[in-house]
Amino acid sequence: MAEIQVKEGKAPFKISSIDEPCFTYYKIIGDISGSTPPVVVAHGGPGAGHEYLLTFADLWQKYGLPVVFYDQIGCGSSTHLPQKSGDQSFWQEQLFQDELDNLLDHLELRGGPGFHLLGQSWGGMLGAAFAARRPQGLRRLVLASALASKELATRGVQIWRDQMPPNMQHALDEAEQKGEYDSPAYKQALGFYNKKHVCRADPFPPRELLPALKHLTEDTTVYRTMNGPSPLTADGSLNNWTVISRLPQISAPTLVYNGEYDTSHDIAQVPFFELIPRVRWITFPDGGHMCHLEGGGRRERILKVVGEFLTQKE
């Protein structure tokens, strides 16, 4: 069993339109100075922080894979930029690509054994776009409950909404029409949706998810600007986002996975499977959007699938 080593730090991150010094917080599990490519983990939200993905820290103990977690700019322990709330021209994919580039350079992960990249949800959207550039050092890519385009994501969410009880569908529609998301009926409907499609852990929410919920509640800058006022209402800077045309450019072997009841519906995975040249797609039975936090053996199965994919011979 690999010895547990933990290192935390901050990578200075220069943003041309921001006068103040900015930084990206990171946490390393294991030894990144060896001959094994570390796994860089990009979280979702946007704005959820890294903690809900700490399940993947076990890749170090079980497979000898060092893991690098980080909080994207604007959330968690990285620099917050509340003055940029609502600025959709600022909160764009390119900002987060630049940040990831900066982190890789700061940790000197381009050379030697290189690195793997695992992106969950929005982190997978970012990961697919990043991998399409064929960055130096990228060995393998994992797209965990990611989305090939926001349009397909919206269609997938609508499929799940149409299966909800009629009174809950009405509550969601009414909230969106009025722009009011605080009614008990809306909160009940959203809670139903979250337990069925976001994270099917019992009890809900699992303790590992609490930090992400805290981040998203205490500073809404990134999530509100990029996604919208509600998980089911999208009007942010990602609204017309797509990576579909770029997918054929991904040269790294890629693992795509989602859950059977995932908010990242199968229709949002199909372009990954059809257009990435070297790809494998797995849908985990009975899983939700965060099936790495769920019971029923899903957490263990995901770690096994990801660990074996990242350590298999070329």
Short mmCIF file of C-alpha atoms in Angstrom, two decimals:
data_model
loop_
_atom_site.label_atom_id
_atom_site.label_comp_id
_atom_site.label_asym_id
_atom_site.label_seq_id
_atom_site.Cartn_x
_atom_site.Cartn_y
_atom_site.Cartn_z
CA MET A 1 0.00 0.00 0.00
CA ALA A 2 1.36 3.41 -0.98
CA GLU A 3 2.19 5.79 1.85
CA ILE A 4 -0.22 8.72 2.15
CA GLN A 5 1.50 12.02 1.41
CA VAL A 6 -0.39 15.31 1.34
CA LYS A 7 0.91 18.66 0.14
CA GLU A 8 -1.04 21.91 -0.20
CA GLY A 9 -0.06 25.08 -2.00
CA LYS A 10 -1.07 28.09 -4.04
CA ALA A 11 -0.09 28.70 -7.66
CA PRO A 12 0.08 32.42 -8.55
CA PHE A 13 -2.29 33.07 -11.47
CA LYS A 14 -2.04 36.32 -13.43
CA ILE A 15 -5.30 37.48 -15.02
CA SER A 16 -4.81 40.42 -17.39
CA SER A 17 -8.10 42.13 -16.53
CA ILE A 18 -7.61 41.82 -12.75
CA ASP A 19 -5.26 44.21 -10.93
CA GLU A 20 -5.00 42.21 -7.72
CA PRO A 21 -2.76 39.13 -7.33
CA CYS A 22 -4.71 35.90 -7.84
CA PHE A 23 -3.88 32.30 -7.03
CA THR A 24 -5.12 28.74 -7.49
CA TYR A 25 -5.21 26.52 -4.40
CA TYR A 26 -4.13 22.90 -4.90
CA LYS A 27 -3.82 19.73 -2.84
CA ILE A 28 -1.55 16.86 -3.85
CA ILE A 29 -2.10 13.31 -2.60
CA GLY A 30 1.00 11.20 -3.13
CA ASP A 31 4.35 11.85 -4.77
CA ILE A 32 4.30 13.70 -8.11
CA SER A 33 8.10 13.56 -8.48
CA GLY A 34 8.15 9.87 -9.41
CA SER A 35 7.72 8.02 -12.69
CA THR A 36 3.92 7.66 -12.49
CA PRO A 37 1.70 10.27 -14.19
CA PRO A 38 -0.39 12.11 -11.58
CA VAL A 39 -4.14 12.49 -12.03
CA VAL A 40 -5.19 16.15 -12.20
CA VAL A 41 -8.84 16.45 -11.12
CA ALA A 42 -11.06 19.27 -12.41
CA HIS A 43 -14.23 19.83 -10.38
CA GLY A 44 -17.70 20.80 -11.51
CA GLY A 45 -20.23 23.45 -10.60
CA PRO A 46 -18.84 25.68 -11.91
CA GLY A 47 -17.81 26.86 -8.45
CA ALA A 48 -18.24 23.64 -6.42
CA GLY A 49 -14.65 23.24 -5.22
CA HIS A 50 -12.60 20.06 -5.04
CA GLU A 51 -13.75 18.39 -1.81
CA TYR A 52 -16.67 16.38 -3.20
CA LEU A 53 -14.19 14.57 -5.47
CA LEU A 54 -11.84 13.43 -2.70
CA THR A 55 -13.12 9.90 -3.33
CA PHE A 56 -10.47 9.82 -6.05
CA ALA A 57 -7.70 10.35 -3.49
CA ASP A 58 -7.92 6.58 -3.08
CA LEU A 59 -6.26 6.21 -6.50
CA TRP A 60 -2.97 6.83 -4.67
CA GLN A 61 -3.38 4.06 -2.12
CA LYS A 62 -5.03 1.54 -4.41
CA TYR A 63 -3.19 2.16 -7.69
CA GLY A 64 -0.12 4.23 -6.83
CA LEU A 65 -1.46 7.17 -8.85
CA PRO A 66 -0.67 10.59 -7.32
CA VAL A 67 -3.70 12.89 -7.42
CA VAL A 68 -3.76 16.67 -7.81
CA PHE A 69 -6.95 18.44 -6.71
CA TYR A 70 -7.47 22.16 -7.17
CA ASP A 71 -10.13 24.81 -6.62
CA GLN A 72 -10.88 26.74 -9.78
CA ILE A 73 -10.61 30.51 -9.68
CA GLY A 74 -13.56 32.16 -7.97
CA CYS A 75 -14.34 29.40 -5.50
CA GLY A 76 -13.17 27.31 -2.57
CA SER A 77 -9.72 28.22 -1.28
CA SER A 78 -8.66 29.97 -4.49
CA THR A 79 -9.05 33.71 -5.14
CA HIS A 80 -12.68 34.87 -5.14
CA LEU A 81 -13.74 37.60 -7.56
CA PRO A 82 -17.20 38.82 -6.45
CA GLN A 83 -16.63 42.07 -8.35
CA LYS A 84 -16.96 40.01 -11.54
CA SER A 85 -20.43 38.71 -10.65
CA GLY A 86 -22.67 38.83 -13.72
CA ASP A 87 -19.79 39.53 -16.11
CA GLN A 88 -20.41 36.81 -18.68
CA SER A 89 -17.57 38.00 -20.92
CA PHE A 90 -15.12 37.29 -18.08
CA TRP A 91 -16.40 33.90 -16.93
CA GLN A 92 -15.64 31.92 -20.07
CA GLU A 93 -14.02 28.56 -20.82
CA GLN A 94 -10.73 30.21 -21.81
CA LEU A 95 -10.17 31.60 -18.31
CA PHE A 96 -10.25 28.08 -16.87
CA GLN A 97 -8.06 26.67 -19.65
CA ASP A 98 -5.51 29.37 -18.85
CA GLU A 99 -5.72 28.49 -15.16
CA LEU A 100 -5.20 24.78 -15.82
CA ASP A 101 -2.23 25.56 -18.08
CA ASN A 102 -0.79 27.76 -15.33
CA LEU A 103 -1.21 25.05 -12.68
CA LEU A 104 0.44 22.39 -14.84
CA ASP A 105 3.39 24.70 -15.45
CA HIS A 106 3.63 25.64 -11.77
CA LEU A 107 3.77 21.96 -10.75
CA GLU A 108 6.04 21.10 -13.71
CA LEU A 109 3.80 18.29 -14.95
CA ARG A 110 4.34 18.71 -18.70
CA GLY A 111 7.51 16.64 -18.94
CA GLY A 112 8.64 13.32 -17.50
CA PRO A 113 5.76 10.87 -17.18
CA GLY A 114 3.21 13.59 -18.02
CA PHE A 115 -0.22 13.64 -16.39
CA HIS A 116 -3.74 12.25 -16.63
CA LEU A 117 -6.79 14.52 -16.50
CA LEU A 118 -10.10 13.64 -14.84
CA GLY A 119 -12.94 16.15 -15.16
CA GLN A 120 -16.33 15.74 -13.52
CA SER A 121 -19.45 17.53 -14.84
CA TRP A 122 -18.34 21.07 -15.81
CA GLY A 123 -14.79 19.86 -15.12
CA GLY A 124 -15.34 17.27 -17.85
CA MET A 125 -16.52 19.95 -20.25
CA LEU A 126 -13.33 21.85 -19.51
CA GLY A 127 -11.31 18.64 -19.73
CA ALA A 128 -12.63 17.75 -23.19
CA ALA A 129 -11.91 21.25 -24.50
CA PHE A 130 -8.44 21.18 -22.95
CA ALA A 131 -7.61 17.74 -24.34
CA ALA A 132 -8.72 18.81 -27.84
CA ARG A 133 -5.69 21.12 -27.90
CA ARG A 134 -3.46 18.04 -27.49
CA PRO A 135 -1.54 19.63 -24.60
CA GLN A 136 2.00 18.49 -23.96
CA GLY A 137 2.14 15.74 -21.34
CA LEU A 138 -1.50 14.59 -21.40
CA ARG A 139 -1.57 10.80 -21.27
CA ARG A 140 -5.17 9.77 -20.60
CA LEU A 141 -8.50 11.54 -20.15
CA VAL A 142 -11.51 10.68 -17.97
CA LEU A 143 -14.80 12.49 -18.65
CA ALA A 144 -16.99 11.81 -15.63
CA SER A 145 -20.65 12.79 -16.09
CA ALA A 146 -19.53 15.46 -18.53
CA LEU A 147 -21.50 17.21 -21.29
CA ALA A 148 -20.63 17.56 -24.97
CA SER A 149 -22.78 20.68 -25.33
CA LYS A 150 -25.08 22.80 -23.22
CA GLU A 151 -27.89 22.34 -25.75
CA LEU A 152 -27.73 18.54 -25.37
CA ALA A 153 -27.48 18.94 -21.60
CA THR A 154 -30.67 21.02 -21.56
CA ARG A 155 -32.47 18.43 -23.67
CA GLY A 156 -31.38 15.72 -21.27
CA VAL A 157 -32.61 17.65 -18.25
CA GLN A 158 -35.96 18.17 -19.97
CA ILE A 159 -36.31 14.42 -20.48
CA TRP A 160 -35.96 13.91 -16.72
CA ARG A 161 -38.28 16.84 -15.95
CA ASP A 162 -40.99 15.36 -18.15
CA GLN A 163 -40.93 12.22 -16.00
CA MET A 164 -41.48 14.09 -12.73
CA PRO A 165 -44.93 14.24 -11.04
CA PRO A 166 -47.18 16.85 -12.74
CA ASN A 167 -47.39 19.07 -9.65
CA MET A 168 -43.61 19.25 -9.49
CA GLN A 169 -43.31 20.05 -13.18
CA HIS A 170 -45.79 22.88 -12.62
CA ALA A 171 -43.77 24.22 -9.68
CA LEU A 172 -40.59 24.27 -11.78
CA ASP A 173 -42.33 25.98 -14.72
CA GLU A 174 -43.96 28.57 -12.47
CA ALA A 175 -40.67 29.42 -10.74
CA GLU A 176 -38.96 29.96 -14.08
CA GLN A 177 -41.80 32.09 -15.45
CA LYS A 178 -41.81 34.33 -12.38
CA GLY A 179 -38.07 34.22 -11.73
CA GLU A 180 -38.82 33.19 -8.15
CA TYR A 181 -37.03 30.17 -6.75
CA ASP A 182 -37.85 30.32 -3.05
CA SER A 183 -41.33 28.76 -2.93
CA PRO A 184 -41.80 25.57 -0.90
CA ALA A 185 -43.24 23.84 -3.99
CA TYR A 186 -40.16 24.67 -6.05
CA LYS A 187 -37.79 23.56 -3.31
CA GLN A 188 -39.69 20.29 -2.96
CA ALA A 189 -39.48 19.66 -6.71
CA LEU A 190 -35.79 20.53 -6.83
CA GLY A 191 -35.13 18.25 -3.87
CA PHE A 192 -36.92 15.40 -5.66
CA TYR A 193 -34.82 16.01 -8.78
CA ASN A 194 -31.56 16.21 -6.82
CA LYS A 195 -32.16 12.94 -4.97
CA LYS A 196 -33.12 11.09 -8.15
CA HIS A 197 -30.62 12.53 -10.62
CA VAL A 198 -27.83 14.52 -8.93
CA CYS A 199 -26.74 12.19 -6.13
CA ARG A 200 -28.62 9.00 -5.29
CA ALA A 201 -26.90 8.56 -1.93
CA ASP A 202 -29.03 7.75 1.11
CA PRO A 203 -29.13 9.85 3.21
CA PHE A 204 -28.98 12.87 0.94
CA PRO A 205 -26.85 14.90 0.83
CA PRO A 206 -23.85 12.73 1.77
CA ARG A 207 -21.33 14.50 4.00
CA GLU A 208 -18.76 14.57 1.17
CA LEU A 209 -21.10 16.82 -0.82
CA LEU A 210 -21.62 19.39 1.96
CA PRO A 211 -18.51 21.50 1.19
CA ALA A 212 -19.61 21.89 -2.46
CA LEU A 213 -23.09 22.99 -1.40
CA LYS A 214 -21.49 25.46 1.01
CA HIS A 215 -19.24 26.91 -1.71
CA LEU A 216 -22.13 27.28 -4.15
CA THR A 217 -24.34 28.95 -1.52
CA GLU A 218 -21.85 31.32 0.07
CA ASP A 219 -20.42 32.77 -3.16
CA THR A 220 -22.78 32.52 -6.13
CA THR A 221 -20.54 34.56 -8.46
CA VAL A 222 -19.25 31.78 -10.70
CA TYR A 223 -22.25 29.45 -10.74
CA ARG A 224 -24.86 32.16 -11.21
CA THR A 225 -22.91 33.88 -13.97
CA MET A 226 -21.92 30.74 -15.89
CA ASN A 227 -24.98 28.54 -15.35
CA GLY A 228 -27.99 30.48 -14.10
CA PRO A 229 -30.25 31.12 -11.10
CA SER A 230 -31.06 27.44 -10.58
CA PRO A 231 -29.65 24.02 -11.52
CA LEU A 232 -32.67 23.63 -13.80
CA THR A 233 -32.62 27.14 -15.28
CA ALA A 234 -29.70 27.94 -17.59
CA ASP A 235 -29.12 31.48 -18.84
CA GLY A 236 -25.41 31.95 -18.11
CA SER A 237 -22.22 32.33 -20.12
CA LEU A 238 -22.15 28.58 -20.84
CA ASN A 239 -25.56 28.66 -22.49
CA ASN A 240 -24.24 28.25 -26.05
CA TRP A 241 -21.18 26.25 -25.09
CA THR A 242 -20.18 23.19 -27.13
CA VAL A 243 -17.09 21.08 -27.63
CA ILE A 244 -18.56 18.80 -30.30
CA SER A 245 -16.61 20.14 -33.28
CA ARG A 246 -13.35 19.82 -31.31
CA LEU A 247 -13.78 16.22 -30.16
CA PRO A 248 -12.04 14.56 -33.16
CA GLN A 249 -8.87 16.42 -32.16
CA ILE A 250 -8.58 14.52 -28.85
CA SER A 251 -5.69 12.08 -29.24
CA ALA A 252 -5.46 10.83 -25.65
CA PRO A 253 -7.19 7.53 -24.83
CA THR A 254 -10.45 8.55 -23.16
CA LEU A 255 -12.83 6.98 -20.65
CA VAL A 256 -16.36 8.42 -20.62
CA TYR A 257 -18.80 7.48 -17.88
CA ASN A 258 -22.17 8.58 -16.52
CA GLY A 259 -24.98 7.15 -14.41
CA GLU A 260 -28.26 5.60 -15.54
CA TYR A 261 -30.25 8.48 -14.00
CA ASP A 262 -27.51 11.10 -14.44
CA THR A 263 -28.35 14.75 -15.01
CA SER A 264 -25.70 14.30 -17.71
CA HIS A 265 -28.09 12.23 -19.81
CA ASP A 266 -26.91 9.69 -22.38
CA ILE A 267 -27.77 12.07 -25.22
CA ALA A 268 -25.08 14.44 -23.93
CA GLN A 269 -22.51 11.58 -23.99
CA VAL A 270 -23.11 10.30 -27.52
CA PRO A 271 -20.85 12.88 -29.27
CA PHE A 272 -17.96 11.85 -27.01
CA PHE A 273 -18.42 8.23 -28.02
CA GLU A 274 -18.92 8.93 -31.70
CA LEU A 275 -16.22 11.55 -32.26
CA ILE A 276 -13.30 10.91 -29.88
CA PRO A 277 -10.98 8.53 -31.77
CA ARG A 278 -9.94 6.28 -28.84
CA VAL A 279 -12.82 6.10 -26.39
CA ARG A 280 -14.70 3.80 -24.04
CA TRP A 281 -18.11 4.68 -22.57
CA ILE A 282 -19.64 3.11 -19.45
CA THR A 283 -23.04 3.90 -17.93
CA PHE A 284 -23.30 2.76 -14.31
CA PRO A 285 -26.67 1.12 -13.50
CA ASP A 286 -28.81 3.01 -10.97
CA GLY A 287 -26.24 5.84 -10.82
CA GLY A 288 -26.75 9.58 -10.62
CA HIS A 289 -24.59 12.57 -11.50
CA MET A 290 -22.28 11.97 -8.53
CA CYS A 291 -22.21 8.20 -8.51
CA HIS A 292 -18.69 8.29 -7.04
CA LEU A 293 -20.43 9.31 -3.77
CA GLU A 294 -23.20 6.72 -3.96
CA GLY A 295 -23.71 3.31 -2.37
CA GLY A 296 -24.73 0.06 -3.99
CA GLY A 297 -21.10 -0.64 -4.85
CA ARG A 298 -20.96 2.22 -7.36
CA ARG A 299 -18.24 4.17 -5.57
CA GLU A 300 -15.99 1.10 -5.49
CA ARG A 301 -16.81 0.16 -9.07
CA ILE A 302 -15.96 3.65 -10.36
CA LEU A 303 -12.62 3.70 -8.55
CA LYS A 304 -11.80 0.29 -10.00
CA VAL A 305 -12.77 1.25 -13.56
CA VAL A 306 -10.90 4.58 -13.42
CA GLY A 307 -7.85 3.09 -11.68
CA GLU A 308 -7.53 0.21 -14.13
CA PHE A 309 -8.04 2.51 -17.13
CA LEU A 310 -5.31 4.90 -15.97
CA THR A 311 -2.80 2.14 -15.20
CA GLN A 312 -3.33 -0.21 -18.12
CA LYS A 313 -0.53 -0.64 -20.61
CA GLU A 314 -0.64 1.28 -23.89
#
